[in-house]
XYZ file of C-alpha atoms in Angstrom:
428
model
C -8.383 -22.230 20.286
C -8.929 -24.891 23.826
C -8.473 -28.120 21.426
C -4.771 -26.421 20.017
C -3.788 -24.891 23.572
C -4.224 -28.661 25.072
C -2.513 -30.317 21.467
C 0.310 -27.967 22.179
C 1.149 -28.672 25.772
C 1.187 -32.560 25.213
C 3.399 -32.116 21.383
C 5.674 -30.323 24.106
C 5.512 -32.674 26.770
C 6.154 -35.397 24.327
C 9.246 -34.089 22.285
C 10.930 -31.443 24.845
C 10.312 -32.991 28.480
C 13.288 -30.897 29.672
C 13.079 -30.031 32.805
C 16.442 -28.249 33.440
C 16.593 -24.881 35.133
C 19.309 -22.082 33.834
C 22.633 -21.641 36.038
C 25.087 -19.125 34.543
C 24.161 -15.506 33.698
C 24.452 -16.886 29.939
C 22.008 -19.290 30.756
C 19.525 -17.388 32.219
C 19.812 -14.776 29.686
C 18.775 -17.270 26.934
C 15.605 -18.828 29.445
C 14.875 -15.260 29.535
C 14.574 -15.232 25.524
C 11.596 -17.056 25.705
C 9.646 -13.731 25.953
C 9.763 -13.210 22.221
C 7.173 -15.663 21.855
C 4.509 -13.449 23.839
C 4.705 -11.552 20.540
C 1.062 -12.513 19.118
C -0.544 -11.915 23.239
C -2.208 -8.702 22.500
C -3.535 -9.428 18.828
C -4.214 -12.617 19.783
C -6.872 -11.614 22.351
C -7.893 -8.679 20.383
C -8.814 -10.803 17.491
C -10.330 -13.746 19.619
C -12.647 -10.743 20.564
C -13.886 -10.113 17.154
C -14.027 -13.620 16.620
C -16.889 -14.037 19.738
C -18.700 -11.182 18.146
C -18.895 -11.939 14.772
C -22.352 -13.145 13.606
C -22.942 -14.890 9.577
C -25.642 -12.176 8.369
C -29.147 -13.713 7.868
C -30.921 -10.618 5.842
C -28.505 -9.792 3.435
C -31.143 -11.313 0.353
C -33.717 -8.618 1.752
C -31.709 -5.995 1.090
C -34.232 -3.536 -0.619
C -32.188 -1.405 -3.455
C -30.617 1.978 -2.672
C -30.663 5.234 -5.568
C -27.198 6.074 -3.986
C -24.907 6.056 -7.058
C -21.892 3.903 -6.059
C -18.677 3.855 -8.049
C -16.086 0.511 -8.168
C -12.790 2.710 -8.057
C -9.893 0.624 -9.803
C -6.387 1.977 -9.319
C -4.147 0.029 -11.979
C -0.576 0.912 -13.655
C -2.419 -0.596 -16.859
C 0.359 -3.371 -17.176
C -1.793 -6.505 -16.015
C -4.568 -5.726 -18.545
C -5.965 -9.676 -17.984
C -6.529 -8.944 -14.188
C -7.912 -5.356 -14.548
C -10.202 -6.899 -17.551
C -11.421 -9.708 -15.420
C -12.219 -6.965 -12.443
C -13.664 -4.733 -14.441
C -15.999 -7.726 -16.255
C -16.942 -9.350 -12.924
C -18.333 -6.140 -11.734
C -20.703 -5.542 -14.585
C -21.901 -9.133 -14.188
C -22.490 -9.070 -10.290
C -24.448 -6.049 -10.664
C -26.626 -7.326 -13.464
C -27.040 -10.343 -11.101
C -27.621 -7.693 -7.733
C -28.767 -3.968 -9.278
C -29.055 -2.769 -5.874
C -27.858 0.830 -6.993
C -27.234 2.707 -10.024
C -23.250 2.266 -10.591
C -20.266 3.291 -12.503
C -16.890 1.228 -12.724
C -14.224 3.574 -12.517
C -10.587 2.564 -13.616
C -7.737 5.652 -12.769
C -4.663 4.614 -15.293
C -1.676 5.406 -15.609
C -1.510 5.484 -20.106
C -3.606 5.825 -22.481
C -6.449 3.438 -22.664
C -6.324 0.252 -25.396
C -8.718 -1.645 -27.399
C -8.066 -4.936 -25.261
C -9.616 -2.916 -22.329
C -13.695 -3.639 -21.645
C -15.890 -0.785 -22.600
C -19.139 -0.134 -21.451
C -21.997 2.363 -20.682
C -21.256 1.781 -17.208
C -17.243 1.770 -17.728
C -15.170 4.873 -17.033
C -11.454 5.626 -17.912
C -9.485 8.358 -16.092
C -6.080 8.480 -17.270
C -3.238 10.287 -15.017
C -1.566 12.662 -16.484
C 1.652 11.591 -16.648
C 3.073 15.596 -15.418
C 0.522 15.306 -12.542
C 2.485 15.876 -8.833
C 0.939 16.255 -6.257
C 2.165 19.385 -3.658
C 4.031 17.115 -1.172
C 4.965 14.848 -3.917
C 2.947 11.830 -3.107
C 4.091 8.655 -5.369
C 2.495 5.485 -6.676
C -1.251 4.311 -5.787
C -2.080 7.594 -3.063
C -1.106 9.790 -6.159
C -3.062 8.003 -8.961
C -5.967 8.612 -5.287
C -4.836 12.155 -5.097
C -5.626 12.979 -8.865
C -9.078 11.105 -8.880
C -9.923 12.868 -5.903
C -8.971 15.855 -8.528
C -10.475 15.613 -11.629
C -12.912 12.539 -11.677
C -16.837 13.990 -11.619
C -18.026 11.924 -9.288
C -20.813 13.719 -7.431
C -19.396 14.627 -3.717
C -22.730 12.370 -2.467
C -21.748 8.893 -4.314
C -20.163 6.310 -2.954
C -17.248 4.788 -3.561
C -15.862 0.810 -3.283
C -11.828 0.690 -3.773
C -10.704 -2.134 -5.647
C -7.046 -3.631 -6.032
C -6.756 -4.205 -9.743
C -7.548 -8.489 -8.674
C -10.519 -7.472 -6.007
C -13.436 -8.320 -7.548
C -17.281 -8.299 -5.923
C -19.429 -10.809 -4.957
C -23.166 -10.968 -4.502
C -23.171 -11.222 -0.798
C -20.751 -7.845 -1.070
C -22.830 -5.933 -3.489
C -26.142 -6.589 -1.048
C -23.247 -5.955 2.005
C -22.731 -2.224 0.743
C -26.316 -1.303 -0.394
C -27.204 -2.478 3.309
C -24.419 -0.239 4.630
C -24.814 2.623 2.608
C -28.328 2.548 3.189
C -27.894 2.386 6.873
C -25.112 5.254 7.012
C -27.386 8.060 4.813
C -30.091 7.292 7.508
C -28.312 7.760 10.237
C -26.024 10.655 8.338
C -23.066 8.878 10.139
C -21.073 8.505 6.979
C -18.753 6.108 8.436
C -16.176 4.384 6.316
C -16.945 0.671 6.153
C -15.002 -2.772 5.120
C -15.670 -6.193 5.300
C -14.039 -9.553 4.652
C -11.865 -10.188 1.666
C -11.681 -14.350 0.630
C -8.609 -15.167 -1.274
C -9.758 -19.109 -3.241
C -9.993 -17.796 -6.555
C -6.564 -19.330 -7.734
C -7.038 -22.154 -5.812
C -6.166 -24.932 -8.001
C -3.101 -23.312 -9.554
C -1.533 -22.309 -6.330
C -2.816 -23.918 -3.124
C 0.113 -23.331 -0.906
C 0.200 -19.605 -1.456
C -3.726 -20.241 -1.050
C -3.346 -21.989 2.141
C -0.791 -19.202 3.174
C -3.337 -16.438 3.053
C -6.349 -17.709 4.684
C -5.029 -15.971 7.773
C -5.614 -12.681 6.040
C -9.506 -13.652 5.906
C -9.491 -15.015 9.862
C -7.749 -11.903 10.364
C -10.727 -9.856 9.103
C -13.182 -11.567 10.862
C -10.975 -11.382 13.893
C -8.775 -7.857 14.460
C -10.460 -6.502 11.799
C -13.979 -7.278 12.854
C -13.278 -6.418 16.300
C -11.687 -2.290 15.478
C -14.637 -2.169 13.305
C -17.423 -2.723 15.846
C -15.456 -0.327 18.093
C -15.126 2.148 14.936
C -11.922 2.560 15.243
C -9.335 1.891 13.107
C -6.997 0.341 15.357
C -5.048 -1.900 12.954
C -5.276 0.332 9.758
C -7.003 -0.460 6.814
C -6.682 -2.740 3.556
C -5.988 -0.931 0.455
C -9.113 -2.897 -1.259
C -13.427 -3.239 -0.198
C -13.088 0.445 1.692
C -16.732 1.668 1.461
C -16.995 5.617 1.473
C -18.517 8.894 0.790
C -16.711 10.488 -2.145
C -17.179 13.920 -0.305
C -15.855 11.937 3.325
C -12.950 11.067 1.400
C -12.116 14.346 -0.084
C -11.970 16.124 3.203
C -8.928 13.985 4.220
C -7.394 13.312 0.351
C -4.205 10.652 0.178
C -1.680 13.553 -0.416
C 0.544 12.559 2.192
C 4.404 12.816 0.842
C 6.809 10.092 0.061
C 6.155 8.854 3.277
C 2.539 8.107 3.171
C 2.649 6.492 -0.112
C 3.749 3.249 0.983
C 0.866 1.899 2.671
C -1.232 5.192 2.047
C -4.641 3.257 3.448
C -3.553 3.442 6.841
C -2.118 7.039 6.838
C -5.706 7.791 5.599
C -7.585 6.031 8.125
C -5.569 7.634 11.016
C -6.365 11.160 9.362
C -9.939 10.171 8.917
C -9.854 8.904 12.746
C -8.351 12.059 13.965
C -10.799 14.507 12.661
C -13.402 12.750 13.753
C -14.463 10.134 11.571
C -15.395 7.028 12.612
C -15.544 3.219 10.980
C -17.902 0.019 10.783
C -18.310 -3.436 9.243
C -19.217 -4.519 5.785
C -21.196 -7.717 5.784
C -20.503 -9.946 2.838
C -17.142 -10.989 0.865
C -15.519 -9.312 -1.772
C -12.776 -11.888 -3.901
C -8.945 -11.445 -4.316
C -6.648 -14.289 -5.104
C -2.999 -14.669 -3.672
C 0.405 -14.533 -4.469
C 1.741 -16.049 -7.312
C 4.898 -16.871 -6.161
C 7.143 -17.014 -2.899
C 9.049 -13.919 -3.591
C 6.269 -12.077 -4.074
C 4.295 -12.598 -0.946
C 7.568 -11.967 0.678
C 8.135 -8.856 -0.528
C 4.397 -7.950 -0.356
C 4.789 -8.429 3.774
C 8.067 -6.558 3.591
C 6.156 -3.837 1.917
C 3.574 -3.622 4.523
C 5.936 -3.864 7.321
C 7.721 -1.396 5.787
C 4.688 1.146 5.788
C 3.169 0.310 8.838
C 6.184 1.528 10.499
C 5.965 4.891 8.411
C 2.908 5.116 9.464
C 3.821 4.781 12.864
C 6.294 7.589 12.633
C 5.359 10.138 10.309
C 1.329 10.120 10.307
C 0.131 13.524 10.680
C -1.932 12.829 13.567
C -1.385 12.654 17.457
C 0.850 10.031 18.786
C -2.429 8.497 20.723
C -4.068 7.330 17.505
C -0.637 6.212 15.597
C 0.209 4.689 19.056
C -2.058 1.188 18.604
C -0.301 0.729 14.787
C 3.104 1.380 16.496
C 2.761 -1.261 18.904
C 1.235 -3.770 16.211
C 4.346 -3.068 14.297
C 6.948 -3.738 17.096
C 4.813 -6.586 18.274
C 5.348 -8.189 14.440
C 8.987 -7.495 14.305
C 8.764 -10.465 17.172
C 7.820 -12.939 14.292
C 11.316 -13.789 12.965
C 13.174 -13.813 16.282
C 10.316 -16.184 17.946
C 11.182 -18.631 15.124
C 14.399 -18.492 15.320
C 14.076 -18.789 19.386
C 12.051 -22.098 18.856
C 14.154 -23.789 16.342
C 17.014 -23.283 18.466
C 15.167 -23.830 22.040
C 14.311 -27.269 20.498
C 18.365 -28.055 21.127
C 19.429 -25.618 23.736
C 15.761 -25.007 25.992
C 15.302 -25.153 29.123
C 12.333 -25.087 31.349
C 9.508 -22.654 30.546
C 8.234 -20.359 33.241
C 4.174 -21.389 33.491
C 2.687 -18.068 32.652
C 5.147 -17.496 29.423
C 4.564 -21.275 28.234
C 0.549 -20.382 28.609
C 0.831 -16.880 26.739
C 3.017 -18.307 24.313
C 0.877 -21.643 23.618
C -2.362 -19.049 23.480
C -0.478 -16.704 21.220
C 0.296 -19.991 18.720
C -3.211 -21.144 19.086
C -4.577 -17.960 18.025
C -2.586 -17.422 15.326
C -4.030 -21.226 14.218
C -7.404 -20.318 14.363
C -6.819 -17.463 12.103
C -5.601 -19.966 9.653
C -8.622 -22.459 10.193
C -11.399 -19.891 10.313
C -10.166 -18.241 7.163
C -10.015 -21.767 5.423
C -13.068 -22.332 6.446
C -14.587 -19.339 4.741
C -12.467 -20.085 1.582
C -13.808 -23.445 1.302
C -17.322 -22.368 1.845
C -17.259 -19.940 -0.867
C -15.617 -22.108 -3.369
C -18.039 -24.755 -2.920
C -15.701 -27.329 -1.634
C -18.372 -29.350 0.464
C -17.810 -32.718 1.004
C -16.325 -33.630 4.542
C -13.280 -35.312 4.030
C -11.663 -33.204 1.137
C -12.539 -30.285 3.797
C -11.149 -32.411 6.497
C -7.960 -32.573 4.570
C -7.221 -29.345 3.555
C -7.878 -28.635 7.298
C -4.823 -31.412 7.681
C -2.816 -29.799 5.444
C -3.740 -26.414 6.945
C -2.459 -27.141 10.452
C 0.495 -29.639 9.757
C 1.550 -26.233 7.470
C 1.918 -23.823 10.217
C 5.399 -23.817 10.576
C 5.839 -23.102 6.742
C 3.301 -20.278 6.192
C 4.493 -18.673 9.572
C 8.260 -18.425 8.255
C 6.827 -17.190 5.027
C 5.216 -14.523 6.685
C 8.242 -14.167 9.314
C 10.148 -13.946 6.547
C 8.618 -10.731 4.940
C 9.762 -8.981 8.608
C 13.472 -10.184 8.013
C 13.568 -8.935 4.965
C 12.726 -5.427 5.709
C 14.837 -5.287 8.601
C 17.928 -6.411 6.926
C 16.752 -5.205 3.084
C 14.564 -2.473 2.945
C 13.607 -0.680 0.119
C 12.153 2.352 -1.363
C 10.137 1.854 -3.763
C 6.668 0.100 -3.923
C 6.721 -3.151 -4.618
C 3.406 -4.413 -7.115
C 3.043 -8.040 -7.179
C 2.092 -10.181 -9.956
C -1.180 -11.365 -9.793
């Protein structure tokens, strides 16, 4: 981050050595617009705290087995048979390699299962009744999760590991889950856990989109690690890699109505927090894959933004639990305007106040660091060890930052100018 901040100062002095001061009222207004660059200051500071406190686990290979049942719960519409089948097989394969607990793979699916889906003694399918509705009219994944809570025969003291249809466990993730469950059962705290997710699996076919998603892994080690260190879901939860005991999940439920059906995970997390539940970090990784098109990437971000706005406004909890997510989402709103302002500033800019310039450079450097940290983790897990190759990917990651930033900002801008009411499912 320090190197990046210094580089930004040098680059700005080289490309925009503009020391003109604003004179007219409109020029002063335009110059004051530089505050849109500061949207990532608070997330950047919290992320830095998370990065500095993170340590790679050194004892995962020594984790002993546990006797608690663990259920990998996959929610799917059932239309992407290949992705769901691959995830089921990966669960079985990884559990054979690391048999640290008794397990089931429970697939919550919208329609009857055909012969194309894997079968086995550890695989169960829970088909949702098409006539099923919740009292509050929840939709999409929230409806499916509520159906599972009401109709699955999984015992209350079993632990659930929530997976999206393309999220697959790894050996390190299984060991981290076993370690967490052992600690939570021993302490009796029964906290909900979440760890880091990697996105390297489809690297060769979609390198640009994979690079664009490295920020998500970096953010796991940054802001999300920070919130789990303090035990409170300040920024919500990912819908995947949630580790929670069944009776804890049942106590909260997922019936939050239509407003809570876009980002049901964040709704659920806030209700849990208000009821006294707490969170923790889970060591080890799980794997996903990035979207397969630019359009899906942008629409995915639009759904997240719209969903978090609904959480901020409608989550049935006190304001103090919604305030952090609301603040973070409002700051996220600055992203497209900060990018547009940067472009026009190159042609019509004035001297920037030193404190704004420093905080803006800090924000951009922290954002870039997330990409580089995420890139490193994905390179490691993908097995790319050649130093020259790694340096090449790092250079591409940094040079491509304007493109990746524009992709993220496009999702927010689309949510503002063209919001949608539905739940867009990306193709993976």
